[in-house]
Amino acid sequence: VYFIGKDNIPFHTIIWPAMLSGYGGLNLPTDVPANQYLTFKGGKASASRGVGLTIGEGLRLFEPDGLRYALAASLPEQSDTDISVEEIARRINEELVATWGNLVNRVLSMVHVRCDGAVPEPGDRTDADTELVAGVDAALVVAADQIDRVELRAALRTAMEAAAGVNAYLNATEPWNLARTDPDRARVVLGTALDAVNGVRVAFTPYLPFSSAALDEVLGPVDAWLRPELSPGLPIGKPSPLFAKVDVEELFADDDGGTG
């Protein structure tokens, strides 16, 4: 697979394969994903011209998984995409932390408190419960197909949409209220949400290796592109946040106004 910019399509799809064929016995590219341009504050990102962030600069400003998420979510797959320090911080705070990080923390915290610190028995699930988990499984199929087509930004969006669906389920079922009025139903809801989170994390694994490894320590390893089975009774301790929210004022103070 050759990842190239849109200005290099003729060379990498015609001239370069012809040169390789001329030498004989060399592997030809089988897939040439051509991306649009990534611009940084309006200028075409270029290492040679010093436009954009270096990896070292990015890691000085952001946690690795946060930076990886923001860059993957901004991949210029279908059109030119502009990025900046401000946009990276926004994506981390408003998307990664607000949707996925908060979801994981709220589900693990409620299971820890409301389910005696362990994965509950599945119980009698409603159609809505079953549909949530089935929807996550379907999202994994979609994301796998997108990754196979090298639509990495789209696959990440599929993962985030699945996480948003679990958040919507929690808001609709309100297990924090059920814990007072119907504890048995609350345990079923929390077990369902935990099952869903356990599936969604698979879709995030290629993008967020460090936080995914932390979740592996809690829920067990991910060995395949499938939602792993959770064993009832598996201990769930008090969770730590997966991600830290970016302090924008401090970030821009350290970064000379956030100009990159």
Short mmCIF file of N, CA and C in Angstrom, two decimals, residues 2-135:
data_model
loop_
_atom_site.label_atom_id
_atom_site.label_comp_id
_atom_site.label_asym_id
_atom_site.label_seq_id
_atom_site.Cartn_x
_atom_site.Cartn_y
_atom_site.Cartn_z
N TYR A 2 0.63 2.15 -0.92
CA TYR A 2 1.36 3.42 -0.98
C TYR A 2 0.42 4.55 -0.59
N PHE A 3 0.75 5.29 0.45
CA PHE A 3 -0.02 6.47 0.83
C PHE A 3 0.65 7.68 0.17
N ILE A 4 -0.10 8.37 -0.66
CA ILE A 4 0.48 9.48 -1.41
C ILE A 4 -0.46 10.67 -1.38
N GLY A 5 0.07 11.82 -1.78
CA GLY A 5 -0.75 13.01 -1.98
C GLY A 5 -1.33 13.00 -3.38
N LYS A 6 -2.39 13.78 -3.56
CA LYS A 6 -3.09 13.76 -4.84
C LYS A 6 -2.24 14.27 -6.01
N ASP A 7 -1.16 14.99 -5.71
CA ASP A 7 -0.31 15.51 -6.78
C ASP A 7 0.67 14.45 -7.30
N ASN A 8 0.73 13.27 -6.65
CA ASN A 8 1.68 12.23 -7.05
C ASN A 8 1.02 11.02 -7.69
N ILE A 9 -0.25 11.12 -8.03
CA ILE A 9 -0.98 9.96 -8.55
C ILE A 9 -0.35 9.41 -9.84
N PRO A 10 -0.08 10.21 -10.87
CA PRO A 10 0.47 9.64 -12.11
C PRO A 10 1.79 8.89 -11.90
N PHE A 11 2.69 9.48 -11.10
CA PHE A 11 3.98 8.83 -10.90
C PHE A 11 3.82 7.49 -10.20
N HIS A 12 3.04 7.46 -9.11
CA HIS A 12 2.96 6.26 -8.29
C HIS A 12 2.04 5.19 -8.85
N THR A 13 1.20 5.52 -9.80
CA THR A 13 0.30 4.51 -10.38
C THR A 13 0.72 4.07 -11.78
N ILE A 14 1.58 4.83 -12.44
CA ILE A 14 1.99 4.49 -13.81
C ILE A 14 3.51 4.35 -13.92
N ILE A 15 4.23 5.43 -13.62
CA ILE A 15 5.67 5.46 -13.85
C ILE A 15 6.41 4.53 -12.89
N TRP A 16 6.12 4.65 -11.60
CA TRP A 16 6.81 3.82 -10.61
C TRP A 16 6.55 2.33 -10.81
N PRO A 17 5.30 1.89 -11.01
CA PRO A 17 5.08 0.46 -11.28
C PRO A 17 5.82 -0.01 -12.54
N ALA A 18 5.89 0.85 -13.56
CA ALA A 18 6.61 0.47 -14.78
C ALA A 18 8.10 0.28 -14.49
N MET A 19 8.66 1.15 -13.67
CA MET A 19 10.07 1.01 -13.30
C MET A 19 10.31 -0.27 -12.52
N LEU A 20 9.41 -0.58 -11.59
CA LEU A 20 9.54 -1.82 -10.81
C LEU A 20 9.44 -3.04 -11.71
N SER A 21 8.51 -2.99 -12.66
CA SER A 21 8.35 -4.12 -13.59
C SER A 21 9.60 -4.31 -14.42
N GLY A 22 10.25 -3.20 -14.78
CA GLY A 22 11.46 -3.28 -15.58
C GLY A 22 12.59 -3.98 -14.87
N TYR A 23 12.66 -3.82 -13.57
CA TYR A 23 13.70 -4.51 -12.80
C TYR A 23 13.38 -5.99 -12.63
N GLY A 24 12.09 -6.32 -12.58
CA GLY A 24 11.68 -7.71 -12.45
C GLY A 24 11.81 -8.24 -11.03
N GLY A 25 10.83 -9.05 -10.63
CA GLY A 25 10.89 -9.69 -9.33
C GLY A 25 10.58 -8.80 -8.15
N LEU A 26 10.14 -7.57 -8.42
CA LEU A 26 9.83 -6.65 -7.33
C LEU A 26 8.32 -6.56 -7.14
N ASN A 27 7.91 -6.33 -5.92
CA ASN A 27 6.48 -6.22 -5.63
C ASN A 27 5.92 -4.91 -6.15
N LEU A 28 4.80 -5.02 -6.85
CA LEU A 28 4.12 -3.82 -7.35
C LEU A 28 3.07 -3.37 -6.33
N PRO A 29 2.79 -2.08 -6.26
CA PRO A 29 1.74 -1.62 -5.35
C PRO A 29 0.38 -2.18 -5.76
N THR A 30 -0.36 -2.66 -4.80
CA THR A 30 -1.71 -3.18 -5.07
C THR A 30 -2.79 -2.20 -4.67
N ASP A 31 -2.42 -1.22 -3.87
CA ASP A 31 -3.39 -0.20 -3.45
C ASP A 31 -2.63 1.11 -3.28
N VAL A 32 -3.14 2.17 -3.88
CA VAL A 32 -2.48 3.47 -3.81
C VAL A 32 -3.49 4.50 -3.31
N PRO A 33 -3.73 4.57 -2.00
CA PRO A 33 -4.66 5.57 -1.48
C PRO A 33 -4.08 6.97 -1.65
N ALA A 34 -4.76 7.79 -2.41
CA ALA A 34 -4.31 9.16 -2.65
C ALA A 34 -5.15 10.11 -1.81
N ASN A 35 -4.49 10.82 -0.93
CA ASN A 35 -5.19 11.76 -0.06
C ASN A 35 -5.15 13.17 -0.64
N GLN A 36 -6.10 13.98 -0.18
CA GLN A 36 -6.10 15.39 -0.51
C GLN A 36 -5.02 16.07 0.34
N TYR A 37 -5.00 17.38 0.37
CA TYR A 37 -3.97 18.09 1.12
C TYR A 37 -4.41 18.35 2.55
N LEU A 38 -3.47 18.20 3.48
CA LEU A 38 -3.67 18.63 4.86
C LEU A 38 -2.99 19.99 4.99
N THR A 39 -3.77 21.00 5.31
CA THR A 39 -3.22 22.34 5.48
C THR A 39 -3.16 22.69 6.95
N PHE A 40 -2.21 23.53 7.29
CA PHE A 40 -2.03 23.95 8.68
C PHE A 40 -2.16 25.45 8.74
N LYS A 41 -3.29 25.90 9.33
CA LYS A 41 -3.62 27.32 9.37
C LYS A 41 -3.57 27.94 7.97
N GLY A 42 -4.11 27.19 7.01
CA GLY A 42 -4.25 27.71 5.66
C GLY A 42 -3.08 27.42 4.74
N GLY A 43 -1.95 26.96 5.28
CA GLY A 43 -0.79 26.65 4.45
C GLY A 43 -0.61 25.16 4.31
N LYS A 44 -0.19 24.69 3.13
CA LYS A 44 0.00 23.27 2.89
C LYS A 44 1.06 22.72 3.83
N ALA A 45 0.68 21.70 4.62
CA ALA A 45 1.62 21.10 5.57
C ALA A 45 2.83 20.55 4.82
N SER A 46 4.01 20.91 5.28
CA SER A 46 5.24 20.48 4.61
C SER A 46 6.38 20.46 5.62
N ALA A 47 6.98 19.29 5.79
CA ALA A 47 8.11 19.18 6.71
C ALA A 47 9.30 19.98 6.20
N SER A 48 9.53 19.95 4.89
CA SER A 48 10.69 20.64 4.33
C SER A 48 10.58 22.15 4.49
N ARG A 49 9.34 22.67 4.46
CA ARG A 49 9.15 24.12 4.59
C ARG A 49 8.82 24.53 6.02
N GLY A 50 8.73 23.57 6.92
CA GLY A 50 8.46 23.89 8.31
C GLY A 50 7.05 24.35 8.58
N VAL A 51 6.10 23.90 7.75
CA VAL A 51 4.70 24.27 7.94
C VAL A 51 3.99 23.12 8.64
N GLY A 52 3.42 23.38 9.81
CA GLY A 52 2.73 22.34 10.56
C GLY A 52 3.48 21.97 11.82
N LEU A 53 3.02 20.93 12.49
CA LEU A 53 3.64 20.44 13.71
C LEU A 53 4.51 19.24 13.41
N THR A 54 5.69 19.19 14.00
CA THR A 54 6.46 17.95 13.97
C THR A 54 5.86 17.00 15.01
N ILE A 55 6.21 15.72 14.91
CA ILE A 55 5.73 14.76 15.89
C ILE A 55 6.19 15.16 17.29
N GLY A 56 7.44 15.59 17.40
CA GLY A 56 7.95 16.00 18.71
C GLY A 56 7.19 17.18 19.29
N GLU A 57 6.89 18.17 18.45
CA GLU A 57 6.13 19.33 18.92
C GLU A 57 4.72 18.92 19.34
N GLY A 58 4.11 18.05 18.54
CA GLY A 58 2.76 17.61 18.87
C GLY A 58 2.71 16.86 20.18
N LEU A 59 3.71 16.01 20.44
CA LEU A 59 3.73 15.23 21.67
C LEU A 59 4.11 16.08 22.88
N ARG A 60 4.76 17.19 22.64
CA ARG A 60 5.03 18.13 23.74
C ARG A 60 3.74 18.80 24.20
N LEU A 61 2.82 19.00 23.26
CA LEU A 61 1.58 19.72 23.56
C LEU A 61 0.43 18.81 23.97
N PHE A 62 0.42 17.57 23.44
CA PHE A 62 -0.75 16.71 23.62
C PHE A 62 -0.33 15.30 24.03
N GLU A 63 -1.25 14.59 24.71
CA GLU A 63 -1.04 13.17 24.98
C GLU A 63 -1.05 12.40 23.66
N PRO A 64 -0.29 11.30 23.57
CA PRO A 64 -0.19 10.58 22.29
C PRO A 64 -1.53 10.17 21.70
N ASP A 65 -2.42 9.58 22.50
CA ASP A 65 -3.70 9.14 21.94
C ASP A 65 -4.56 10.32 21.51
N GLY A 66 -4.50 11.41 22.24
CA GLY A 66 -5.26 12.59 21.84
C GLY A 66 -4.78 13.13 20.51
N LEU A 67 -3.47 13.19 20.33
CA LEU A 67 -2.91 13.67 19.07
C LEU A 67 -3.25 12.72 17.94
N ARG A 68 -3.12 11.43 18.18
CA ARG A 68 -3.46 10.44 17.15
C ARG A 68 -4.92 10.56 16.74
N TYR A 69 -5.80 10.73 17.74
CA TYR A 69 -7.23 10.86 17.41
C TYR A 69 -7.48 12.08 16.54
N ALA A 70 -6.97 13.23 16.95
CA ALA A 70 -7.24 14.46 16.21
C ALA A 70 -6.70 14.40 14.79
N LEU A 71 -5.52 13.83 14.61
CA LEU A 71 -4.95 13.72 13.27
C LEU A 71 -5.75 12.74 12.41
N ALA A 72 -6.11 11.59 12.98
CA ALA A 72 -6.89 10.61 12.22
C ALA A 72 -8.26 11.16 11.86
N ALA A 73 -8.86 11.93 12.77
CA ALA A 73 -10.18 12.51 12.51
C ALA A 73 -10.11 13.63 11.49
N SER A 74 -8.90 14.09 11.18
CA SER A 74 -8.72 15.18 10.22
C SER A 74 -8.07 14.72 8.92
N LEU A 75 -7.92 13.43 8.73
CA LEU A 75 -7.28 12.94 7.51
C LEU A 75 -7.99 13.49 6.28
N PRO A 76 -7.25 14.03 5.34
CA PRO A 76 -7.89 14.63 4.15
C PRO A 76 -8.23 13.59 3.08
N GLU A 77 -9.13 12.68 3.42
CA GLU A 77 -9.44 11.58 2.51
C GLU A 77 -10.32 12.00 1.34
N GLN A 78 -11.25 12.90 1.57
CA GLN A 78 -12.20 13.28 0.52
C GLN A 78 -12.01 14.72 0.06
N SER A 79 -11.40 15.55 0.87
CA SER A 79 -11.21 16.95 0.50
C SER A 79 -10.06 17.51 1.33
N ASP A 80 -9.51 18.64 0.90
CA ASP A 80 -8.46 19.29 1.67
C ASP A 80 -9.00 19.61 3.07
N THR A 81 -8.15 19.42 4.07
CA THR A 81 -8.57 19.63 5.46
C THR A 81 -7.56 20.53 6.16
N ASP A 82 -8.07 21.54 6.85
CA ASP A 82 -7.20 22.45 7.58
C ASP A 82 -7.16 22.04 9.05
N ILE A 83 -6.00 22.16 9.64
CA ILE A 83 -5.84 21.79 11.05
C ILE A 83 -4.97 22.83 11.72
N SER A 84 -5.07 22.92 13.02
CA SER A 84 -4.30 23.87 13.81
C SER A 84 -4.20 23.34 15.23
N VAL A 85 -3.39 23.98 16.03
CA VAL A 85 -3.31 23.59 17.44
C VAL A 85 -4.67 23.73 18.10
N GLU A 86 -5.38 24.81 17.75
CA GLU A 86 -6.72 25.02 18.31
C GLU A 86 -7.68 23.89 17.92
N GLU A 87 -7.61 23.46 16.67
CA GLU A 87 -8.51 22.41 16.19
C GLU A 87 -8.18 21.07 16.83
N ILE A 88 -6.90 20.79 17.02
CA ILE A 88 -6.52 19.55 17.70
C ILE A 88 -7.07 19.55 19.12
N ALA A 89 -6.91 20.66 19.83
CA ALA A 89 -7.42 20.76 21.19
C ALA A 89 -8.94 20.61 21.22
N ARG A 90 -9.61 21.23 20.26
CA ARG A 90 -11.08 21.14 20.21
C ARG A 90 -11.53 19.71 20.00
N ARG A 91 -10.90 19.01 19.06
CA ARG A 91 -11.30 17.62 18.80
C ARG A 91 -11.06 16.74 20.02
N ILE A 92 -9.96 16.96 20.70
CA ILE A 92 -9.68 16.15 21.89
C ILE A 92 -10.74 16.41 22.96
N ASN A 93 -11.01 17.67 23.25
CA ASN A 93 -11.93 18.01 24.34
C ASN A 93 -13.38 17.72 24.00
N GLU A 94 -13.82 18.12 22.81
CA GLU A 94 -15.24 18.05 22.47
C GLU A 94 -15.66 16.71 21.88
N GLU A 95 -14.70 15.93 21.40
CA GLU A 95 -15.04 14.65 20.79
C GLU A 95 -14.49 13.48 21.60
N LEU A 96 -13.17 13.41 21.69
CA LEU A 96 -12.56 12.24 22.34
C LEU A 96 -12.90 12.17 23.83
N VAL A 97 -12.66 13.26 24.54
CA VAL A 97 -12.94 13.27 25.99
C VAL A 97 -14.44 13.25 26.25
N ALA A 98 -15.18 14.14 25.56
CA ALA A 98 -16.60 14.30 25.86
C ALA A 98 -17.43 13.07 25.50
N THR A 99 -17.06 12.39 24.42
CA THR A 99 -17.87 11.25 23.98
C THR A 99 -17.31 9.92 24.46
N TRP A 100 -16.13 9.56 24.02
CA TRP A 100 -15.60 8.24 24.36
C TRP A 100 -15.05 8.19 25.78
N GLY A 101 -14.22 9.13 26.16
CA GLY A 101 -13.64 9.10 27.49
C GLY A 101 -14.69 9.15 28.59
N ASN A 102 -15.65 10.05 28.45
CA ASN A 102 -16.70 10.16 29.46
C ASN A 102 -17.60 8.93 29.49
N LEU A 103 -17.86 8.35 28.32
CA LEU A 103 -18.68 7.14 28.28
C LEU A 103 -18.02 6.01 29.06
N VAL A 104 -16.77 5.76 28.77
CA VAL A 104 -16.06 4.68 29.46
C VAL A 104 -16.05 4.92 30.97
N ASN A 105 -15.75 6.15 31.36
CA ASN A 105 -15.66 6.45 32.78
C ASN A 105 -17.00 6.31 33.49
N ARG A 106 -18.08 6.79 32.85
CA ARG A 106 -19.38 6.72 33.52
C ARG A 106 -19.88 5.28 33.62
N VAL A 107 -19.65 4.48 32.59
CA VAL A 107 -20.12 3.09 32.63
C VAL A 107 -19.32 2.28 33.65
N LEU A 108 -17.99 2.38 33.60
CA LEU A 108 -17.18 1.62 34.56
C LEU A 108 -17.45 2.08 35.99
N SER A 109 -17.63 3.38 36.18
CA SER A 109 -17.90 3.90 37.52
C SER A 109 -19.22 3.37 38.06
N MET A 110 -20.27 3.39 37.22
CA MET A 110 -21.57 2.91 37.69
C MET A 110 -21.57 1.41 37.93
N VAL A 111 -20.87 0.66 37.08
CA VAL A 111 -20.77 -0.79 37.32
C VAL A 111 -20.03 -1.05 38.63
N HIS A 112 -18.98 -0.30 38.86
CA HIS A 112 -18.20 -0.47 40.10
C HIS A 112 -19.07 -0.19 41.32
N VAL A 113 -19.88 0.86 41.26
CA VAL A 113 -20.67 1.27 42.43
C VAL A 113 -21.97 0.48 42.54
N ARG A 114 -22.66 0.30 41.41
CA ARG A 114 -24.02 -0.26 41.44
C ARG A 114 -24.08 -1.77 41.25
N CYS A 115 -22.98 -2.37 40.81
CA CYS A 115 -23.00 -3.81 40.53
C CYS A 115 -21.97 -4.56 41.37
N ASP A 116 -21.72 -4.04 42.54
CA ASP A 116 -20.81 -4.71 43.49
C ASP A 116 -19.40 -4.89 42.92
N GLY A 117 -19.00 -3.94 42.07
CA GLY A 117 -17.63 -3.97 41.56
C GLY A 117 -17.31 -5.13 40.65
N ALA A 118 -18.31 -5.62 39.92
CA ALA A 118 -18.08 -6.76 39.03
C ALA A 118 -19.05 -6.72 37.86
N VAL A 119 -18.67 -7.39 36.77
CA VAL A 119 -19.56 -7.50 35.61
C VAL A 119 -20.83 -8.24 36.04
N PRO A 120 -22.01 -7.65 35.82
CA PRO A 120 -23.24 -8.31 36.26
C PRO A 120 -23.67 -9.41 35.30
N GLU A 121 -24.56 -10.26 35.75
CA GLU A 121 -25.20 -11.24 34.87
C GLU A 121 -26.03 -10.50 33.82
N PRO A 122 -26.16 -11.06 32.61
CA PRO A 122 -26.92 -10.36 31.55
C PRO A 122 -28.36 -10.05 31.94
N GLY A 123 -29.02 -10.96 32.63
CA GLY A 123 -30.41 -10.73 33.02
C GLY A 123 -31.34 -10.76 31.82
N ASP A 124 -32.56 -10.29 32.05
CA ASP A 124 -33.58 -10.27 30.98
C ASP A 124 -33.49 -8.95 30.23
N ARG A 125 -32.92 -9.00 29.05
CA ARG A 125 -32.74 -7.78 28.26
C ARG A 125 -33.96 -7.50 27.40
N THR A 126 -34.26 -6.22 27.26
CA THR A 126 -35.35 -5.79 26.40
C THR A 126 -34.87 -5.74 24.95
N ASP A 127 -35.80 -5.48 24.04
CA ASP A 127 -35.42 -5.33 22.63
C ASP A 127 -34.43 -4.19 22.46
N ALA A 128 -34.65 -3.10 23.20
CA ALA A 128 -33.74 -1.95 23.09
C ALA A 128 -32.33 -2.32 23.55
N ASP A 129 -32.23 -3.12 24.60
CA ASP A 129 -30.92 -3.56 25.09
C ASP A 129 -30.21 -4.40 24.02
N THR A 130 -30.95 -5.35 23.48
CA THR A 130 -30.38 -6.24 22.46
C THR A 130 -29.98 -5.47 21.22
N GLU A 131 -30.80 -4.51 20.83
CA GLU A 131 -30.51 -3.73 19.63
C GLU A 131 -29.26 -2.87 19.80
N LEU A 132 -29.03 -2.38 21.02
CA LEU A 132 -27.82 -1.58 21.25
C LEU A 132 -26.57 -2.40 20.98
N VAL A 133 -26.50 -3.59 21.58
CA VAL A 133 -25.31 -4.43 21.41
C VAL A 133 -25.19 -4.90 19.97
N ALA A 134 -26.30 -5.24 19.34
CA ALA A 134 -26.27 -5.66 17.93
C ALA A 134 -25.80 -4.51 17.05
N GLY A 135 -26.19 -3.29 17.40
CA GLY A 135 -25.74 -2.13 16.63
C GLY A 135 -24.24 -1.93 16.72
#
